[in-house]
XYZ file of C-alpha atoms in Angstrom:
472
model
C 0.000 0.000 0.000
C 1.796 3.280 -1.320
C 2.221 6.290 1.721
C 1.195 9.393 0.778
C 2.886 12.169 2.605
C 0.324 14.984 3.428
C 2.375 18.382 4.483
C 0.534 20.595 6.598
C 2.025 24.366 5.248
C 0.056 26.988 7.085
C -0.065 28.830 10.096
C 2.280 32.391 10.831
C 5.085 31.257 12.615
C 5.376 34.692 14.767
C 6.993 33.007 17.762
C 9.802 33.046 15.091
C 9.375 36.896 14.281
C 11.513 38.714 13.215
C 12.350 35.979 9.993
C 8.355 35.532 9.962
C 5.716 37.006 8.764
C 2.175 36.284 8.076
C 3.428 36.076 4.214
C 5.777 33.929 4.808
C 5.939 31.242 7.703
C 8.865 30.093 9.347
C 8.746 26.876 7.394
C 9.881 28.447 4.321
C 12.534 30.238 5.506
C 16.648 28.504 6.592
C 16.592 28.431 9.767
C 18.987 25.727 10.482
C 20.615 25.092 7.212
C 20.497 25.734 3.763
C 17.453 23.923 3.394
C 13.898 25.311 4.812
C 11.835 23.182 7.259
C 9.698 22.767 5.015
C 12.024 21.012 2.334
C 13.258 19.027 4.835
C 9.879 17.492 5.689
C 9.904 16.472 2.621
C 13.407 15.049 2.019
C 13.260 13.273 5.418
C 11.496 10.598 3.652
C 14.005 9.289 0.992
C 14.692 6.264 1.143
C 11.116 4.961 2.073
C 9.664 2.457 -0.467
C 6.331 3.220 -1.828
C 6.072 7.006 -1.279
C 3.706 8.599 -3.726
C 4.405 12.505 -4.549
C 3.423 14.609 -1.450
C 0.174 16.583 -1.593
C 0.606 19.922 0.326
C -2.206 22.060 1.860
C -1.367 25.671 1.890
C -2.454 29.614 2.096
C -3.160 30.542 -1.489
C -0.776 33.771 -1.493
C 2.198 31.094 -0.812
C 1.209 28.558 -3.621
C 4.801 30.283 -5.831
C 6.738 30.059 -3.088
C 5.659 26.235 -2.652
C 5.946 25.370 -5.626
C 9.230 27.278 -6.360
C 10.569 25.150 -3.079
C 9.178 22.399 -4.081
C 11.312 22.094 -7.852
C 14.960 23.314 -5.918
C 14.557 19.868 -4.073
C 13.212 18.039 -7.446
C 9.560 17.232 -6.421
C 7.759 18.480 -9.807
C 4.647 17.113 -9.541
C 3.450 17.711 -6.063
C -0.706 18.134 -5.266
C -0.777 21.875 -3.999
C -4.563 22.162 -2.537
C -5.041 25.886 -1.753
C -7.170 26.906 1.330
C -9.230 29.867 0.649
C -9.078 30.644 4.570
C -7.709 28.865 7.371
C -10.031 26.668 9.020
C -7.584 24.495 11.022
C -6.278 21.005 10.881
C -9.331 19.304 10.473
C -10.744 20.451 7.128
C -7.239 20.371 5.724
C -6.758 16.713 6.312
C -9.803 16.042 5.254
C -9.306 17.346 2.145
C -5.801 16.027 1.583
C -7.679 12.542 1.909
C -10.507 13.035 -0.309
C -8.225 14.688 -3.006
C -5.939 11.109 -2.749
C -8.557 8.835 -3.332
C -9.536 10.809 -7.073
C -5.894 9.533 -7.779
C -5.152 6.464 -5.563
C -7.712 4.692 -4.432
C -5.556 2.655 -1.360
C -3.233 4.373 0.619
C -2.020 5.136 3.526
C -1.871 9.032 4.631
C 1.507 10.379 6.279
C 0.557 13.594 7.365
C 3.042 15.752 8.913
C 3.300 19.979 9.260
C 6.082 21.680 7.464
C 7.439 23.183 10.760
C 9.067 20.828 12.844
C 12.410 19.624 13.139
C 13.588 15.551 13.516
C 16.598 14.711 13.934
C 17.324 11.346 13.475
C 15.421 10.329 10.139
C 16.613 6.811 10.437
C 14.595 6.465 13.731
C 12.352 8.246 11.854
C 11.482 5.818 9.272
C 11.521 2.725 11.323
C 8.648 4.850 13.691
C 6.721 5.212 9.952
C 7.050 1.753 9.196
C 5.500 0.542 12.619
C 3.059 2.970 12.223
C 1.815 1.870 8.861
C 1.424 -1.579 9.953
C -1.055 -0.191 12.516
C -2.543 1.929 9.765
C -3.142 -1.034 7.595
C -5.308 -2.507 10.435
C -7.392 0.282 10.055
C -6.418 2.509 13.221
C -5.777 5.972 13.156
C -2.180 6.498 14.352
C -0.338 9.439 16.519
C 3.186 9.748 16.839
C 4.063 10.522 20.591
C 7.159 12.005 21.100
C 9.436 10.292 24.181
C 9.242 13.698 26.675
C 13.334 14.211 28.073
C 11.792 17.479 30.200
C 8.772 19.135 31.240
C 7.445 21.400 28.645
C 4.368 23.462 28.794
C 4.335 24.338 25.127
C 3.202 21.168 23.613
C 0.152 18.411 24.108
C 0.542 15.663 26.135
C -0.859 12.167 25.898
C -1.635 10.099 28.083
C -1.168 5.990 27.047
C -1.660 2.833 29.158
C 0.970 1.100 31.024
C 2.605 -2.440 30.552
C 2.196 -2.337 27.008
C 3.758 -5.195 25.494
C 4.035 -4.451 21.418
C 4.801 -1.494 19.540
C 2.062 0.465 19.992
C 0.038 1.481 23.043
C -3.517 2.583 23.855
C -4.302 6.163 24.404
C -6.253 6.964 27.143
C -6.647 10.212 26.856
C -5.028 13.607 25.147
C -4.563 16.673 27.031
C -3.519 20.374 26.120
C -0.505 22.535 26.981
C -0.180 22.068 31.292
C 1.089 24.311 33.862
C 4.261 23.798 34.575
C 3.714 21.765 37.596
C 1.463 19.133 35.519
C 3.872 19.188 33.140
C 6.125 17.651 35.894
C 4.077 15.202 37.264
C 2.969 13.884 33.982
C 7.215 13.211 33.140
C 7.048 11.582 36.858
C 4.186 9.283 36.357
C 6.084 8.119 32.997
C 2.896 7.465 30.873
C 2.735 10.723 28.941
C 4.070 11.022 25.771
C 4.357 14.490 23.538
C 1.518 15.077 20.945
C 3.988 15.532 18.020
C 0.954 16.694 15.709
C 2.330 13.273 13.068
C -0.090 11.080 12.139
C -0.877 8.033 9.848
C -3.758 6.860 8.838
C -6.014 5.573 5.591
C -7.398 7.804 3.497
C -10.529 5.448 3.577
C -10.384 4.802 7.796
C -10.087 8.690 8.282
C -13.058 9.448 5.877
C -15.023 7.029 7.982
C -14.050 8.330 11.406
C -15.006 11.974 10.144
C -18.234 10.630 8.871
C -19.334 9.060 12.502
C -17.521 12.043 14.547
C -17.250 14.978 12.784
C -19.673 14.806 9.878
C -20.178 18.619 9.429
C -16.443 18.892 8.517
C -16.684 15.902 6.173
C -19.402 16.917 4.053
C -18.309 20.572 3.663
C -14.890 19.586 2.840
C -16.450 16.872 0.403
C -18.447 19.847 -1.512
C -15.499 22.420 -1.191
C -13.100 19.037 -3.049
C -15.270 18.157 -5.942
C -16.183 21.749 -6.706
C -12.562 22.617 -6.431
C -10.972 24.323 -9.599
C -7.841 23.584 -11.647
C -5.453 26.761 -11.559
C -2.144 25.999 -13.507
C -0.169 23.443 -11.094
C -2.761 24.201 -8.294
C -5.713 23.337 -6.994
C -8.287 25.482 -5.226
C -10.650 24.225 -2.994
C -14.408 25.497 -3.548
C -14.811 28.487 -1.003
C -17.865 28.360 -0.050
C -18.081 24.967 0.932
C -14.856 25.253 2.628
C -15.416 28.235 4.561
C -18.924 26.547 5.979
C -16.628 23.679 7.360
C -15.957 24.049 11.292
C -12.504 26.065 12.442
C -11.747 22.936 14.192
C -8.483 21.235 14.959
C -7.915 17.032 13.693
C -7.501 16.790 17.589
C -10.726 18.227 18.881
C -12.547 16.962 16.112
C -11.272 13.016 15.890
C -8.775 11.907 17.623
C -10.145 13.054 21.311
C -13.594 11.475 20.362
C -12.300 8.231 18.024
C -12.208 4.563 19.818
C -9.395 3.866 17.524
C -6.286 5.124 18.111
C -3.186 3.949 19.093
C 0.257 6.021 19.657
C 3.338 5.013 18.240
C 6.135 6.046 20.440
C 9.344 7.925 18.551
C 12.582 9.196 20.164
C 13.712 10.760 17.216
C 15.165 14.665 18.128
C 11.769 15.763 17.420
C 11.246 19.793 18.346
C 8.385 21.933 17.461
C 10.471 25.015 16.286
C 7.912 27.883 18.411
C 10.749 30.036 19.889
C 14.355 31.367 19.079
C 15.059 29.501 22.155
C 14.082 26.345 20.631
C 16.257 26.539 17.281
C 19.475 27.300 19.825
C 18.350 24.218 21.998
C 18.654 22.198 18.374
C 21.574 23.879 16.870
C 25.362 23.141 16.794
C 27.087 24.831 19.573
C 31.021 25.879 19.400
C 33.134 25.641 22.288
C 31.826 29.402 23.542
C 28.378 27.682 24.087
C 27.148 29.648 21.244
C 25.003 28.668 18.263
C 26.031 30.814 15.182
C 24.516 31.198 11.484
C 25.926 33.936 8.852
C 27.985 36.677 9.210
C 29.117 36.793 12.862
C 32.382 37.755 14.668
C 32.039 37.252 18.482
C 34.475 38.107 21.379
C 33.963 36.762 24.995
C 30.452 36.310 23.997
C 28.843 33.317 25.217
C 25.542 30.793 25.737
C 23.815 33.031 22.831
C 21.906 32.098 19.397
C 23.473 34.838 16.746
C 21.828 34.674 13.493
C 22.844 37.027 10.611
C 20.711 37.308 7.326
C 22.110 40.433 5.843
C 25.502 42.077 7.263
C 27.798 41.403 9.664
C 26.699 40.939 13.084
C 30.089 41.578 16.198
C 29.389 41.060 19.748
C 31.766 41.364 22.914
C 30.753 40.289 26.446
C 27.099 39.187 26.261
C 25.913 35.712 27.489
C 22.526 34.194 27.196
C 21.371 35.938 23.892
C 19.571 35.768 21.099
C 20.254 38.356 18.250
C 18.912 38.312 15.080
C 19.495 40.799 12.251
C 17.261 40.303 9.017
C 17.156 42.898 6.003
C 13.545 44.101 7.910
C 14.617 44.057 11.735
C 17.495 43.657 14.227
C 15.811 41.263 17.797
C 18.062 41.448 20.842
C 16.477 39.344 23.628
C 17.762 37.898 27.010
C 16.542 33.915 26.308
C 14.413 33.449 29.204
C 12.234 36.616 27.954
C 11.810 35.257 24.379
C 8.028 34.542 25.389
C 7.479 38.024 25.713
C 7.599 38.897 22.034
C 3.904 39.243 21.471
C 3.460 42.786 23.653
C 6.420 44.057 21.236
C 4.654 42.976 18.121
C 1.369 44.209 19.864
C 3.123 47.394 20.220
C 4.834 47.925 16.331
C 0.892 46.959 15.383
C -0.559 49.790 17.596
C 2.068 52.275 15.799
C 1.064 50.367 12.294
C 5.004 49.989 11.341
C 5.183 48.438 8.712
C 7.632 45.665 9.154
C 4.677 43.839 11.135
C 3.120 42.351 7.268
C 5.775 43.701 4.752
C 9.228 41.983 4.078
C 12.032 43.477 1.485
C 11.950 40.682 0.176
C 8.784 39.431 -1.497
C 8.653 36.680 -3.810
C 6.704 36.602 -7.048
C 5.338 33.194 -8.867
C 8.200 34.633 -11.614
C 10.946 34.878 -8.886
C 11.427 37.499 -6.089
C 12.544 41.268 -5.746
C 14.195 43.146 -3.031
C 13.414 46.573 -2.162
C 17.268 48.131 -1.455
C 16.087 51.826 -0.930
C 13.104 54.223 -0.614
C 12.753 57.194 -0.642
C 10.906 60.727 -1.514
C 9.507 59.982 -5.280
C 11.576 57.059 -5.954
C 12.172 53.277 -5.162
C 15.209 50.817 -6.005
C 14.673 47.406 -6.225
C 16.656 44.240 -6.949
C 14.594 41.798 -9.219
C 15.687 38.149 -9.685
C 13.810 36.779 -12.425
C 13.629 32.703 -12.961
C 14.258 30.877 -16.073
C 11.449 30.531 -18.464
C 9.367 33.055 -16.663
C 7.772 36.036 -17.517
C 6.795 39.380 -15.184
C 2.837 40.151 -16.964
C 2.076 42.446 -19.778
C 1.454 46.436 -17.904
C 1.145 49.344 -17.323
C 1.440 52.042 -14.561
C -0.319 55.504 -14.328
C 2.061 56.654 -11.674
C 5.322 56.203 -11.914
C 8.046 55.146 -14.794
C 11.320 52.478 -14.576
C 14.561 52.236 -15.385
C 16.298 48.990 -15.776
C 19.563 48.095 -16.237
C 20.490 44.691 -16.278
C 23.560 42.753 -13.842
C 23.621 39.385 -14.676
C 21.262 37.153 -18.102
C 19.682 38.182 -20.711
C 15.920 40.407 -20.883
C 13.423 40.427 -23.567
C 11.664 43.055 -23.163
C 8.113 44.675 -24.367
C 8.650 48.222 -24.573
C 4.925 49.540 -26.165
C 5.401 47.912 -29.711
C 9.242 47.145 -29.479
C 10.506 43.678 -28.723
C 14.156 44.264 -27.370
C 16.871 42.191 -26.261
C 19.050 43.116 -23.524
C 22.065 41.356 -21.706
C 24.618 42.579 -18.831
C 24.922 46.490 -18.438
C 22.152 47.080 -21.121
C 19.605 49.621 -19.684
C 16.258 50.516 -20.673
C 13.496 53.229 -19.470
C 9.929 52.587 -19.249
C 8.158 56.150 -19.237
C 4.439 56.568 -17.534
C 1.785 54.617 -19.214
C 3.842 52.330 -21.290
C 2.687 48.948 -22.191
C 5.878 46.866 -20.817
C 7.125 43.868 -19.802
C 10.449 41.200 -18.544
C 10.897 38.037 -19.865
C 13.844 35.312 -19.215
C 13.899 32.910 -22.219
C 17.162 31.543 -20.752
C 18.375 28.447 -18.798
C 20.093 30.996 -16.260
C 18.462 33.525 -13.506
C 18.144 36.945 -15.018
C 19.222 39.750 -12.456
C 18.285 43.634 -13.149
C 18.256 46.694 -11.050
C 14.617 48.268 -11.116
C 15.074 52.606 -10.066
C 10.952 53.496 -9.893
C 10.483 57.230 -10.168
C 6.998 58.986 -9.970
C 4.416 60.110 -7.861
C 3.175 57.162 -6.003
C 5.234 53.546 -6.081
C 2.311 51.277 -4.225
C 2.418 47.875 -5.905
C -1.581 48.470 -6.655
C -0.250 50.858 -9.207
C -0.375 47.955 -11.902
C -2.835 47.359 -14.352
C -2.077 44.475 -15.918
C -3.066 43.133 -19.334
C -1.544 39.653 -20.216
C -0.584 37.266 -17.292
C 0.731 33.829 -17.509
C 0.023 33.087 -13.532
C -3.391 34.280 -14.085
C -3.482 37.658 -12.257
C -5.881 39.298 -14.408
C -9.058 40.112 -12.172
C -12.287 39.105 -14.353
């Protein structure tokens, strides 16, 4: 019976803030390596026999940036379902398993969110493999997660003692504790972390939703087979969907279902939540200190330095985290990292703008970077991707300049077709039908100066549009 990963792509991530936003979750972003959480959900299951494609379930404004992930690691045909609003866990793996059965009829569902870290994939796979065998006796299966402290971030459940195989019974699941639970549940020894993993047939989880949950089941059935083809995606019916209950898989099946066990895994499983959490996981040098990027430390210990722009020095502190983006620098003493909501409460109640908007924003044709802004004009860094093409436009406000660093540009210029390659320039007046193509097999790089009167984004009216961005 073939597993078919389901990845779970949605939520904010702004535990993680500064390097997330609501645009872009942590799980796209390197936080660890040079691959994104998200990739590495992915990749963690090489090696498996009988893994189908995964099908992702994810925010419509990040379908690009999925997909554009997606091709770096070599997956080119994933199933990219796009949620027309957020309505939890429940409605997403629901539809994950009614789209797999229009395309394989039996098979076992892996599902798994894109913002996690394990760290032992071979332990990993052997957990999947005992789990499937449970699957394939029709139970619904939870990963629990061996605790090694008391945590009060994460679910706890509860099994029975004495177990004698592989699996054990859950008796019941309970949310994040007070600290002092959270300690008596380690002492008692028969709690287990609710990892959020689970495995489970498409068929078995259908049913359970049916007997359990049935309002999610039949909007989410309505929302899937009214859902609409959209180049490589698909979007689910919104209507439909957005009738289904904002309801989590836990509240809605596994709390009430007869039929679960929990698979046990001691794998270096972490829910990345906090900064404090990626230092806890990273590779520490001798200092105590978990560095990424640019970073020159003296007598600096105990701190998480990450540098995604320029250099970051430090002398004397201990027990840090610093964090310098393109956006933000975030200097916080570790144990008050949970106290980054009343400073994001605070940038919201001054409307700053670096609470929704990144530099960098990436386009379903690649991604620009806004270097500098100022009175009347805007710079910008575009990166365009092989074989793709900005759409046929126009602005009313403003006029471009571009000069071109690294490829070759054709470009629409009104009724001229040109062809431009390194250190070539070009200027698009006000009103001018124009627009940036990259026939090549490399990444085309220009510099963008915008000059006018307003440089909003909204200032494009556009005519032709591969990605389909024309509004009907």
């Amino acid at each position: 019976m073939q597993i078919v990963p389901i990845i779970l792509s949605g939520g904010s991530g702004e535990r993680l803030w500064p390097l997330s936003r609501m645009q872009y979750p942590k799980q796209y972003l390197s936080l660890v390596d040079g691959e994104t959480m998200f990739q590495k959900t992915i990749l963690r299951l090489n090696g498996l026999e009988n893994v189908s494609e995964p099908v992702i379930v994810c925010n419509e404004s990040h379908r690009f940036l999925v997909a554009e992930q997606c091709q770096q690691i070599n997956i080119f045909k994933p199933h990219i379902l796009l949620e027309p609003t957020g309505r939890n866990t429940g409605p997403a793996i629901a539809a994950a398993a009614i789209h797999t059965l229009n395309f394989l009829e039996d098979s076992v569902l892996l599902v798994m969110s894109a913002d996690h870290i394990i760290q032992d994939d071979k332990v990993f796979k052997e957990v999947i493999k005992i789990a499937k065998k449970h699957a394939n006796q029709d139970k619904l299966v939870t990963f629990g997660v061996t605790p090694t402290e008391a945590k009060i971030d994460y679910g706890y459940i509860r099994v029975s003692k004495n177990q004698n195989t592989d699996a054990f019974k859950v008796i019941e699941f309970t949310e994040k504790p007070k600290l002092q639970t959270a300690i008596s549940y380690i002492k008692q020894g028969n709690y287990l972390w609710n990892s959020g993993i689970f495995m489970f047939k498409a068929k078995t989880l259908l049913n359970e939703f049916k007997n359990h949950c049935p309002d999610v089941f039949s909007s989410v059935l309505h929302s899937v087979k009214n859902a609409t083809k959209d180049l490589d995606f698909i979007r689910l019916e919104k209507k439909a969907f957005e009738s289904a209950p904002n309801i989590s898989i836990d509240y809605s099946l596994m709390e009430k279902s007869k039929n679960i066990v929990v698979v046990p895994m001691d794998a270096g499983w972490n829910d990345i939540g906090t900064w404090t959490s990626l230092y806890d996981v990273g590779k520490k040098n001798k200092e105590g200190n978990v560095i990424h990027g640019d970073v020159i430390t003296q007598d600096t210990t105990n701190s998480y330095i990450n540098s995604k722009s320029h250099l970051i020095t430090a002398i004397g502190v201990d027990n840090l985290i610093i964090v310098n983006t393109k956006d933000v620098t975030f200097v916080c003493a570790k144990e008050k990292v949970g106290k980054i909501k009343s400073i994001l409460t605070q940038m919201q109640n001054k409307n700053r703008k670096e609470i929704s908007e990144n530099r960098k924003v990436y386009r379903p044709w690649g991604w620009y970077d806004s270097i500098e802004i100022g009175l009347n004009f805007q710079v910008k860094r575009l990166v365009v991707n092989s074989g793709s093409k900005l759409s046929l436009q126009m602005h009313q406000k403003r006029a471009e300049h571009w000069v071109i660093v690294n490829g070759k540009a054709t470009v629409t210029k009104g009724a001229e077709i040109l062809t431009l390659s390194r250190g070539d320039s070009v200027y698009i007046p006000i009103a001018t039908l124009h627009s940036l193509e990259n026939k090549t097999k490399e990444l085309l790089e220009i510099i963008e100066v915008q000059s006018g009167t307003y440089l909003g984004e909204d200032d494009i009216e556009r005519f032709e549009d591969i990605y389909g961005r024309i509004d009907s």
